[in-house]
């Protein structure tokens, strides 16, 4: 009943309208939605802008906020010319490709297989593949550290027992398998090991993504193809893959973003150091160590923003690749 | 109406409760620490409460790394700062230079007068570049050489062989390897780490000189690298890093013959690293007359702490009270920084894991001789770089002078904001 009255009171003049009191139904929605914006401002936008500001300063956090000094773009100059940053970027890309590509190459056929051939046990099988994704990273670190222990790990026990396999005084497999324990901590093994753990951890996640996309593809397409005499392989190639493309775009984008920010797995496997020769130190780890080990928060913020620009660039490229063929 | 009354009753109760607790304890001080130092604080609380019933002590304990990250963040923002902050020696240089901690050398603390009461190398560690005393030492870790007596006997190696010189130490390792198959040292880097600390005079730094210039290309480092490489060439190093699975397994299975570390390692061996080797170990001074320290804890007061007076009283109790220091010496085997407490008869107690050896006497001597090395906030970066270069020397046969020159360039690049 009040609404028409307020219109009456405001008359025809526009300024009068803006002066009238706001009614509850007008401001209430903003109150209801405000918790998100308040939290986002405090914990999202403010840290974001503060880190931009910080990246132009020299700041050892232990000195308090008063210890910030303006250095202009010196942090960015240092980061872009820094050998350690280059190395960590190289490691990041190496790991992104070595762990990311197999994830999708395995997850798509796996999802197709689970979708087509497994009826009753599909959820169980997919659930098992998904399990590493929800496993605590500490448990993963413990398991892999004991598996790849040089002197006492089961991986070395298996490999050397194959390498030392003896037939009539000869070791026929010793050219392919090691005969003595491999030191998995050596720089040349660090990256493959991390890539394997990352692959193992996320392949189930991608399988679930692809499986859900497969379930949205209408069945009659396959029925029509079967009537037309298309084989299973042709169906996969000409129906499944093209229709999976939107999901592939999403999954690959997420893998790119996730892998370029890779932190947890290399951090726990190399106990925070990046391993010998920093072979397993990713850009995100470099950023963390610059801030919390070297206490150089300004440079660490610059690393973060350089990394952000790289990820943004790659996402754009990814977007272009996937939208081209449409 | 009923709801309203209920609410009022609750509010009244809450207010009464607050007043009540406020009346019981005038002040609550917060102590932030990490294991195993938190056990010393825990032990101190009931004793302190007897003397000061009006002070409540709240202990906040986090894991070692988390504690120091949390303290860095608190110092940065000035929020959530404890009244008493425990700081490990690895972070004391950084925190002392930050200016976020009270200068305890100045009034009202005047702690400079107590300087001579502590093991002599500890106070300079807690001293900032401008001469401020940022923290008071609580416990120390005098360096020692622990060795497996049984394995050495089998190999015909005596303690003198191990400690006479570094060359003789490595030579003993060859005999040990031949007779028992055990490695002399877990990692060749251990030898380097001791050598770069030996022969230092008071006021000198390990990696930097007084002017903040890196000294990693000096003969001290060259020799340290040569020794480490010699040990590796002789095949007496296990290439096992400390605190790894291989490390503890190596101790349990008798594959590591000696370990140079803080005296507290004996306690770790007994409790969890290798309880099965109890009695087989002995302690000696470090080879070639070197003296070094591993670990050590301090207590500091943040500049923005709320209850500085009470905090200072509690720190004095923790660090300067002989009884309290002896208490944590006896119960937790934390080697006291307070010299008076080192004279407790507990020093003459035989140690089980060391076959009844009265090794604490030995460690007391070591504590007196450890030089008062100057710490630098870039020490941890320098250490990381030097270790990486040593790895290249050992694994990839990199030329030592080249490796050290590279290390120096890298260190100076990273320590660009001195």
Tab-separated table of C-alpha atoms in Angstrom, chain B:
chain	number	residue	atom	x	y	z
B	1	UNK	CA	9.487	-11.277	27.802
B	2	UNK	CA	10.736	-14.560	29.124
B	3	UNK	CA	13.439	-14.595	26.488
B	4	UNK	CA	14.494	-11.136	27.527
B	5	UNK	CA	14.804	-12.109	31.181
B	6	UNK	CA	16.800	-15.152	30.245
B	7	UNK	CA	19.123	-13.036	28.179
B	8	UNK	CA	19.641	-10.633	31.028
B	9	UNK	CA	20.473	-13.454	33.394
B	10	UNK	CA	23.008	-14.826	30.985
B	11	UNK	CA	24.537	-11.403	30.407
B	12	UNK	CA	24.780	-10.827	34.149
B	13	UNK	CA	26.413	-14.202	34.587
B	14	UNK	CA	28.898	-13.486	31.859
B	15	UNK	CA	29.759	-10.105	33.323
B	16	UNK	CA	30.102	-11.639	36.764
B	17	UNK	CA	32.287	-14.342	35.349
B	18	UNK	CA	34.540	-11.851	33.639
B	19	UNK	CA	34.829	-9.758	36.771
B	20	UNK	CA	35.504	-12.838	38.823
B	21	UNK	CA	38.352	-14.048	36.652
B	22	UNK	CA	39.702	-10.540	36.378
B	23	UNK	CA	39.823	-10.335	40.142
B	24	UNK	CA	41.636	-13.663	40.407
B	25	UNK	CA	44.388	-12.812	37.957
B	26	UNK	CA	45.361	-9.236	37.377
B	27	UNK	CA	47.269	-10.006	34.183
B	28	UNK	CA	47.541	-12.792	31.694
B	29	UNK	CA	50.732	-13.018	29.694
B	30	UNK	CA	50.961	-14.978	26.500
B	31	UNK	CA	54.016	-17.055	25.737
B	32	UNK	CA	54.555	-18.288	22.184
B	33	UNK	CA	56.935	-21.225	21.837
B	34	UNK	CA	57.638	-24.373	19.834
B	35	UNK	CA	58.476	-27.951	20.797
B	36	UNK	CA	60.502	-29.037	22.735
B	37	UNK	CA	61.040	-25.620	24.317
B	38	UNK	CA	57.343	-25.435	25.161
B	39	UNK	CA	57.912	-28.262	27.646
B	40	UNK	CA	60.309	-26.015	29.563
B	41	UNK	CA	57.650	-23.293	29.661
B	42	UNK	CA	55.047	-25.815	30.770
B	43	UNK	CA	57.329	-26.957	33.557
B	44	UNK	CA	57.960	-23.353	34.574
B	45	UNK	CA	54.312	-22.276	34.833
B	46	UNK	CA	53.400	-24.014	38.128
B	47	UNK	CA	56.704	-22.970	39.719
B	48	UNK	CA	56.201	-19.383	38.606
B	49	UNK	CA	52.612	-19.325	39.839
B	50	UNK	CA	53.837	-20.144	43.333
B	51	UNK	CA	55.912	-16.966	43.287
B	52	UNK	CA	53.442	-14.822	41.377
B	53	UNK	CA	49.908	-16.089	42.020
B	54	UNK	CA	48.479	-12.965	40.395
B	55	UNK	CA	49.857	-13.709	36.921
B	56	UNK	CA	48.220	-16.111	34.516
B	57	UNK	CA	50.403	-17.594	31.788
B	58	UNK	CA	48.950	-18.718	28.498
B	59	UNK	CA	51.186	-20.897	26.360
B	60	UNK	CA	50.669	-20.969	22.604
B	61	UNK	CA	52.754	-23.654	20.968
B	62	UNK	CA	53.175	-24.257	17.243
B	63	UNK	CA	55.491	-26.507	15.256
B	64	UNK	CA	58.988	-25.088	14.792
B	65	UNK	CA	58.538	-23.708	11.260
B	66	UNK	CA	54.931	-22.590	11.804
B	67	UNK	CA	55.907	-20.760	14.974
B	68	UNK	CA	58.491	-18.656	13.195
B	69	UNK	CA	56.220	-17.925	10.235
B	70	UNK	CA	53.487	-16.885	12.666
B	71	UNK	CA	55.907	-14.655	14.575
B	72	UNK	CA	57.117	-13.043	11.332
B	73	UNK	CA	53.521	-12.301	10.349
B	74	UNK	CA	52.725	-10.939	13.802
B	75	UNK	CA	55.777	-8.686	13.761
B	76	UNK	CA	54.778	-7.498	10.285
B	77	UNK	CA	51.269	-6.549	11.232
B	78	UNK	CA	51.807	-5.749	14.903
B	79	UNK	CA	48.793	-7.912	15.711
B	80	UNK	CA	48.482	-11.055	17.815
B	81	UNK	CA	51.897	-10.574	19.301
B	82	UNK	CA	52.709	-12.632	22.374
B	83	UNK	CA	54.229	-11.038	25.458
B	84	UNK	CA	57.061	-13.524	25.516
B	85	UNK	CA	58.333	-14.788	22.187
B	86	UNK	CA	60.570	-17.822	21.928
B	87	UNK	CA	63.039	-17.571	19.059
B	88	UNK	CA	65.300	-20.314	17.760
B	89	UNK	CA	68.881	-19.446	16.896
B	90	UNK	CA	68.182	-19.881	13.165
B	91	UNK	CA	65.827	-16.888	13.256
B	92	UNK	CA	67.442	-14.766	15.931
B	93	UNK	CA	69.636	-12.862	13.465
B	94	UNK	CA	66.655	-11.928	11.323
B	95	UNK	CA	64.453	-10.964	14.275
B	96	UNK	CA	67.220	-9.094	16.090
B	97	UNK	CA	67.791	-6.906	13.036
B	98	UNK	CA	64.105	-6.274	12.489
B	99	UNK	CA	63.662	-3.748	15.261
B	100	UNK	CA	60.368	-5.370	16.247
B	101	UNK	CA	61.792	-6.638	19.532
B	102	UNK	CA	62.525	-4.702	22.712
B	103	UNK	CA	66.152	-3.805	23.346
B	104	UNK	CA	66.622	-5.699	26.585
B	105	UNK	CA	70.009	-4.082	27.144
B	106	UNK	CA	68.330	-0.747	27.878
B	107	UNK	CA	66.235	0.334	30.868
B	108	UNK	CA	63.890	-0.817	32.298
B	109	UNK	CA	65.363	-4.228	31.531
B	110	UNK	CA	69.100	-3.523	31.846
B	111	UNK	CA	69.907	-7.063	30.850
B	112	UNK	CA	73.416	-6.141	29.796
B	113	UNK	CA	74.477	-6.651	33.402
B	114	UNK	CA	73.669	-10.377	33.094
B	115	UNK	CA	75.837	-10.923	30.020
B	116	UNK	CA	78.541	-12.829	31.860
B	117	UNK	CA	76.053	-15.217	33.370
B	118	UNK	CA	75.409	-16.946	30.051
B	119	UNK	CA	77.501	-19.194	27.845
B	120	UNK	CA	79.714	-16.656	26.166
B	121	UNK	CA	78.751	-17.306	22.553
B	122	UNK	CA	75.029	-16.838	23.118
B	123	UNK	CA	74.711	-13.129	23.860
B	124	UNK	CA	76.389	-11.955	20.612
B	125	UNK	CA	73.958	-14.197	18.687
B	126	UNK	CA	71.059	-12.219	20.109
B	127	UNK	CA	72.701	-8.860	19.556
B	128	UNK	CA	71.513	-6.741	16.644
B	129	UNK	CA	73.855	-4.786	14.351
B	130	UNK	CA	73.296	-1.604	16.365
B	131	UNK	CA	74.273	-3.319	19.599
B	132	UNK	CA	70.733	-3.884	20.876
B	133	UNK	CA	70.132	-7.026	22.893
B	134	UNK	CA	67.043	-8.563	21.343
B	135	UNK	CA	66.683	-11.729	23.393
B	136	UNK	CA	67.922	-13.691	26.380
B	137	UNK	CA	69.378	-17.183	25.829
B	138	UNK	CA	67.581	-20.126	27.435
B	139	UNK	CA	69.294	-23.263	26.223
B	140	UNK	CA	72.214	-24.139	23.977
B	141	UNK	CA	73.409	-27.024	21.822
B	142	UNK	CA	77.144	-27.504	22.186
B	143	UNK	CA	78.487	-29.426	19.211
B	144	UNK	CA	79.807	-32.914	19.744
B	145	UNK	CA	81.027	-35.907	17.798
B	146	UNK	CA	78.938	-38.958	18.556
B	147	UNK	CA	80.435	-42.238	17.415
B	148	UNK	CA	79.642	-45.933	17.585
B	149	UNK	CA	82.212	-47.364	19.979
B	150	UNK	CA	81.426	-50.966	19.014
B	151	UNK	CA	81.945	-50.340	15.288
B	152	UNK	CA	85.147	-48.373	15.884
B	153	UNK	CA	86.516	-51.194	18.037
B	154	UNK	CA	85.790	-53.653	15.259
B	155	UNK	CA	87.671	-51.467	12.793
B	156	UNK	CA	90.537	-50.821	15.205
B	157	UNK	CA	89.858	-47.093	15.277
B	158	UNK	CA	90.411	-45.132	18.487
B	159	UNK	CA	88.772	-41.907	19.586
B	160	UNK	CA	92.074	-40.113	19.083
B	161	UNK	CA	92.120	-41.298	15.461
B	162	UNK	CA	88.768	-39.663	14.931
B	163	UNK	CA	89.513	-36.346	16.584
B	164	UNK	CA	93.249	-35.804	15.909
B	165	UNK	CA	92.849	-34.158	12.527
B	166	UNK	CA	90.403	-34.130	9.647
B	167	UNK	CA	92.742	-36.220	7.520
B	168	UNK	CA	92.959	-38.836	10.245
B	169	UNK	CA	89.176	-38.673	10.658
B	170	UNK	CA	88.647	-39.488	6.986
B	171	UNK	CA	91.380	-42.152	7.129
B	172	UNK	CA	89.529	-43.800	10.042
B	173	UNK	CA	86.459	-43.792	7.882
B	174	UNK	CA	88.194	-45.940	5.281
B	175	UNK	CA	89.096	-48.497	7.957
B	176	UNK	CA	85.550	-48.398	9.280
B	177	UNK	CA	84.084	-48.945	5.815
B	178	UNK	CA	86.435	-51.849	5.153
B	179	UNK	CA	85.801	-53.588	8.469
B	180	UNK	CA	82.083	-53.006	8.999
B	181	UNK	CA	80.644	-51.521	5.796
B	182	UNK	CA	79.328	-48.564	7.770
B	183	UNK	CA	79.673	-44.986	6.547
B	184	UNK	CA	81.792	-42.596	8.572
B	185	UNK	CA	79.462	-39.632	8.068
B	186	UNK	CA	75.894	-39.419	6.876
B	187	UNK	CA	76.718	-36.521	4.581
B	188	UNK	CA	80.010	-35.013	3.418
B	189	UNK	CA	78.415	-31.602	3.937
B	190	UNK	CA	78.654	-32.211	7.706
B	191	UNK	CA	82.438	-32.022	7.472
B	192	UNK	CA	82.215	-28.801	5.501
B	193	UNK	CA	79.778	-27.309	7.998
B	194	UNK	CA	82.113	-27.881	10.948
B	195	UNK	CA	85.215	-26.812	9.125
B	196	UNK	CA	83.841	-23.434	8.059
B	197	UNK	CA	83.012	-22.757	11.703
B	198	UNK	CA	86.354	-23.805	13.127
B	199	UNK	CA	89.115	-21.351	13.872
B	200	UNK	CA	86.734	-18.391	13.912
B	201	UNK	CA	87.456	-15.633	16.382
B	202	UNK	CA	84.895	-13.756	18.441
B	203	UNK	CA	82.977	-11.282	16.339
B	204	UNK	CA	83.700	-12.959	13.009
B	205	UNK	CA	80.882	-14.291	10.917
B	206	UNK	CA	80.676	-17.644	9.121
B	207	UNK	CA	79.640	-16.288	5.732
B	208	UNK	CA	80.064	-12.517	6.018
B	209	UNK	CA	82.679	-10.165	7.389
B	210	UNK	CA	81.979	-7.099	9.501
B	211	UNK	CA	81.316	-4.971	6.427
B	212	UNK	CA	78.735	-7.458	5.193
B	213	UNK	CA	80.925	-8.752	2.375
B	214	UNK	CA	80.673	-12.430	1.627
B	215	UNK	CA	83.766	-14.420	2.607
B	216	UNK	CA	82.879	-17.727	0.991
B	217	UNK	CA	85.887	-17.662	-1.341
B	218	UNK	CA	88.425	-17.588	1.495
B	219	UNK	CA	90.841	-20.487	2.208
B	220	UNK	CA	88.572	-21.579	5.067
B	221	UNK	CA	85.876	-22.512	2.551
B	222	UNK	CA	88.330	-23.934	0.020
B	223	UNK	CA	89.730	-26.304	2.634
B	224	UNK	CA	86.231	-27.212	3.850
B	225	UNK	CA	85.189	-28.113	0.306
B	226	UNK	CA	88.394	-30.085	-0.240
B	227	UNK	CA	87.805	-32.123	2.910
B	228	UNK	CA	84.211	-32.841	2.006
B	229	UNK	CA	85.255	-33.908	-1.456
B	230	UNK	CA	88.061	-36.064	-0.057
B	231	UNK	CA	85.544	-37.826	2.189
B	232	UNK	CA	83.282	-38.432	-0.780
B	233	UNK	CA	86.165	-39.692	-2.954
B	234	UNK	CA	87.171	-42.040	-0.147
B	235	UNK	CA	83.612	-43.377	-0.180
B	236	UNK	CA	83.046	-42.791	3.522
B	237	UNK	CA	79.979	-40.566	3.194
B	238	UNK	CA	76.487	-42.034	3.048
B	239	UNK	CA	74.927	-39.194	1.047
B	240	UNK	CA	72.147	-39.221	3.601
B	241	UNK	CA	70.592	-35.961	4.667
B	242	UNK	CA	69.813	-35.374	8.298
B	243	UNK	CA	66.271	-36.043	9.529
B	244	UNK	CA	65.442	-38.234	6.509
B	245	UNK	CA	64.134	-41.788	6.677
B	246	UNK	CA	67.526	-43.072	5.579
B	247	UNK	CA	69.136	-41.188	8.406
B	248	UNK	CA	67.151	-42.748	11.229
B	249	UNK	CA	67.174	-46.154	9.512
B	250	UNK	CA	70.948	-45.796	9.084
B	251	UNK	CA	71.347	-45.230	12.820
B	252	UNK	CA	69.081	-48.138	13.683
B	253	UNK	CA	70.958	-50.516	11.393
B	254	UNK	CA	74.412	-49.320	12.399
B	255	UNK	CA	75.259	-47.954	8.953
B	256	UNK	CA	76.341	-44.544	10.192
B	257	UNK	CA	79.494	-44.620	12.316
B	258	UNK	CA	79.677	-41.028	13.508
B	259	UNK	CA	77.482	-37.981	13.604
B	260	UNK	CA	78.538	-34.445	14.427
B	261	UNK	CA	75.695	-32.437	15.878
B	262	UNK	CA	74.357	-30.702	18.980
B	263	UNK	CA	74.699	-32.631	22.218
B	264	UNK	CA	70.928	-33.000	22.284
B	265	UNK	CA	71.186	-35.597	19.506
B	266	UNK	CA	72.105	-38.168	22.186
B	267	UNK	CA	68.627	-37.731	23.656
B	268	UNK	CA	66.985	-38.100	20.227
B	269	UNK	CA	68.969	-41.281	19.570
B	270	UNK	CA	67.761	-42.739	22.820
B	271	UNK	CA	64.121	-41.811	22.500
B	272	UNK	CA	63.242	-42.312	18.842
B	273	UNK	CA	66.052	-42.315	16.310
B	274	UNK	CA	67.728	-45.562	17.300
B	275	UNK	CA	66.721	-46.797	20.764
B	276	UNK	CA	68.168	-50.202	19.846
B	277	UNK	CA	71.708	-48.793	19.759
B	278	UNK	CA	71.538	-47.608	23.364
B	279	UNK	CA	74.916	-47.884	25.075
B	280	UNK	CA	76.847	-48.311	21.827
B	281	UNK	CA	77.497	-44.589	21.373
B	282	UNK	CA	80.206	-42.376	22.837
B	283	UNK	CA	80.692	-38.634	22.685
B	284	UNK	CA	83.903	-36.777	21.881
B	285	UNK	CA	84.880	-33.239	21.045
B	286	UNK	CA	84.688	-32.363	17.369
B	287	UNK	CA	87.692	-33.328	15.213
B	288	UNK	CA	90.753	-31.093	14.923
B	289	UNK	CA	89.853	-28.978	17.937
B	290	UNK	CA	86.781	-27.426	16.357
B	291	UNK	CA	83.988	-26.029	18.496
B	292	UNK	CA	80.560	-25.186	17.161
B	293	UNK	CA	76.998	-24.954	18.355
B	294	UNK	CA	73.789	-26.456	16.974
B	295	UNK	CA	70.497	-24.914	17.865
B	296	UNK	CA	69.684	-22.960	20.961
B	297	UNK	CA	66.649	-20.985	22.061
B	298	UNK	CA	66.011	-17.464	23.195
B	299	UNK	CA	63.187	-15.454	24.705
B	300	UNK	CA	62.315	-11.982	23.490
B	301	UNK	CA	59.687	-9.301	24.115
B	302	UNK	CA	58.012	-7.723	21.066
B	303	UNK	CA	57.992	-3.930	21.092
B	304	UNK	CA	54.213	-3.989	20.772
B	305	UNK	CA	53.623	-6.543	23.524
B	306	UNK	CA	50.868	-5.664	25.983
B	307	UNK	CA	52.441	-6.713	29.283
B	308	UNK	CA	56.144	-6.044	29.024
B	309	UNK	CA	56.857	-5.804	32.748
B	310	UNK	CA	55.303	-9.157	33.543
B	311	UNK	CA	56.845	-10.675	30.430
B	312	UNK	CA	60.288	-9.560	31.532
B	313	UNK	CA	59.746	-11.024	35.007
B	314	UNK	CA	58.814	-14.352	33.457
B	315	UNK	CA	61.783	-14.313	31.069
B	316	UNK	CA	64.088	-13.607	33.964
B	317	UNK	CA	62.565	-16.573	35.763
B	318	UNK	CA	63.012	-18.843	32.732
B	319	UNK	CA	66.577	-17.845	31.938
B	320	UNK	CA	68.219	-16.407	35.044
B	321	UNK	CA	66.668	-18.477	37.796
B	322	UNK	CA	69.164	-21.206	38.576
B	323	UNK	CA	66.539	-23.574	39.933
B	324	UNK	CA	64.371	-23.225	36.852
B	325	UNK	CA	67.294	-23.751	34.472
B	326	UNK	CA	68.379	-26.840	36.441
B	327	UNK	CA	64.809	-28.084	36.371
B	328	UNK	CA	64.698	-28.067	32.575
B	329	UNK	CA	68.262	-29.388	32.399
B	330	UNK	CA	67.327	-32.399	34.536
B	331	UNK	CA	63.860	-33.064	33.230
B	332	UNK	CA	64.185	-32.163	29.544
B	333	UNK	CA	67.955	-32.444	29.130
B	334	UNK	CA	67.986	-28.914	27.708
B	335	UNK	CA	71.584	-27.805	28.114
B	336	UNK	CA	71.347	-24.561	30.122
B	337	UNK	CA	72.691	-21.314	28.765
B	338	UNK	CA	73.036	-20.107	32.364
B	339	UNK	CA	76.560	-21.003	33.485
B	340	UNK	CA	75.569	-21.376	37.153
B	341	UNK	CA	73.115	-24.085	36.140
B	342	UNK	CA	75.790	-25.917	34.191
B	343	UNK	CA	77.553	-26.503	37.497
B	344	UNK	CA	74.670	-28.561	38.834
B	345	UNK	CA	75.691	-32.088	39.930
B	346	UNK	CA	73.486	-33.309	37.081
B	347	UNK	CA	76.483	-32.617	34.853
B	348	UNK	CA	78.230	-35.643	36.384
B	349	UNK	CA	75.361	-38.034	35.701
B	350	UNK	CA	76.237	-40.951	33.418
B	351	UNK	CA	74.275	-41.031	30.144
B	352	UNK	CA	72.728	-44.380	29.214
B	353	UNK	CA	72.777	-44.053	25.463
B	354	UNK	CA	76.490	-43.212	25.653
B	355	UNK	CA	77.270	-46.343	27.663
B	356	UNK	CA	77.337	-44.480	30.968
B	357	UNK	CA	79.756	-41.827	29.773
B	358	UNK	CA	79.625	-38.577	31.737
B	359	UNK	CA	79.517	-36.647	28.519
B	360	UNK	CA	77.865	-33.510	29.890
B	361	UNK	CA	81.225	-32.549	31.411
B	362	UNK	CA	82.642	-32.661	27.914
B	363	UNK	CA	79.848	-30.493	26.527
B	364	UNK	CA	80.325	-27.942	29.278
B	365	UNK	CA	83.949	-27.551	28.194
B	366	UNK	CA	82.786	-27.202	24.595
B	367	UNK	CA	80.235	-24.549	25.585
B	368	UNK	CA	83.021	-22.431	27.049
B	369	UNK	CA	85.134	-22.676	23.927
B	370	UNK	CA	82.551	-22.051	21.210
B	371	UNK	CA	83.509	-18.710	19.639
B	372	UNK	CA	81.042	-15.848	19.791
B	373	UNK	CA	80.270	-15.853	16.086
B	374	UNK	CA	78.519	-12.892	14.531
B	375	UNK	CA	75.190	-13.821	12.960
B	376	UNK	CA	73.803	-12.214	9.838
B	377	UNK	CA	70.263	-12.140	8.518
B	378	UNK	CA	71.509	-13.481	5.192
B	379	UNK	CA	73.211	-16.499	6.804
B	380	UNK	CA	70.445	-18.897	5.807
B	381	UNK	CA	70.550	-17.799	2.168
B	382	UNK	CA	74.341	-18.078	2.122
B	383	UNK	CA	74.148	-21.538	3.635
B	384	UNK	CA	71.658	-22.700	1.018
B	385	UNK	CA	73.849	-21.410	-1.823
B	386	UNK	CA	77.047	-22.888	-0.402
B	387	UNK	CA	75.376	-26.269	0.076
B	388	UNK	CA	74.148	-26.252	-3.517
B	389	UNK	CA	77.643	-25.494	-4.794
B	390	UNK	CA	79.160	-28.230	-2.626
B	391	UNK	CA	76.683	-30.633	-4.160
B	392	UNK	CA	77.956	-29.661	-7.611
B	393	UNK	CA	81.552	-30.131	-6.492
B	394	UNK	CA	80.795	-33.576	-5.131
B	395	UNK	CA	78.380	-34.863	-7.745
B	396	UNK	CA	79.499	-33.120	-10.899
B	397	UNK	CA	83.173	-32.620	-10.111
B	398	UNK	CA	82.915	-28.867	-10.381
B	399	UNK	CA	86.151	-27.012	-9.795
B	400	UNK	CA	86.261	-25.792	-6.168
B	401	UNK	CA	87.496	-22.195	-6.720
B	402	UNK	CA	84.932	-21.818	-9.522
B	403	UNK	CA	82.153	-23.164	-7.298
B	404	UNK	CA	83.053	-20.773	-4.499
B	405	UNK	CA	83.305	-17.819	-6.868
B	406	UNK	CA	79.845	-18.677	-8.186
B	407	UNK	CA	78.557	-18.989	-4.648
B	408	UNK	CA	79.949	-15.588	-3.775
B	409	UNK	CA	78.345	-13.949	-6.808
B	410	UNK	CA	74.985	-15.578	-6.017
B	411	UNK	CA	75.131	-14.570	-2.360
B	412	UNK	CA	75.968	-10.951	-3.138
B	413	UNK	CA	73.156	-10.837	-5.660
B	414	UNK	CA	70.602	-12.101	-3.173
B	415	UNK	CA	71.909	-10.029	-0.280
B	416	UNK	CA	71.400	-6.941	-2.436
B	417	UNK	CA	69.562	-4.960	0.212
B	418	UNK	CA	72.050	-4.887	2.973
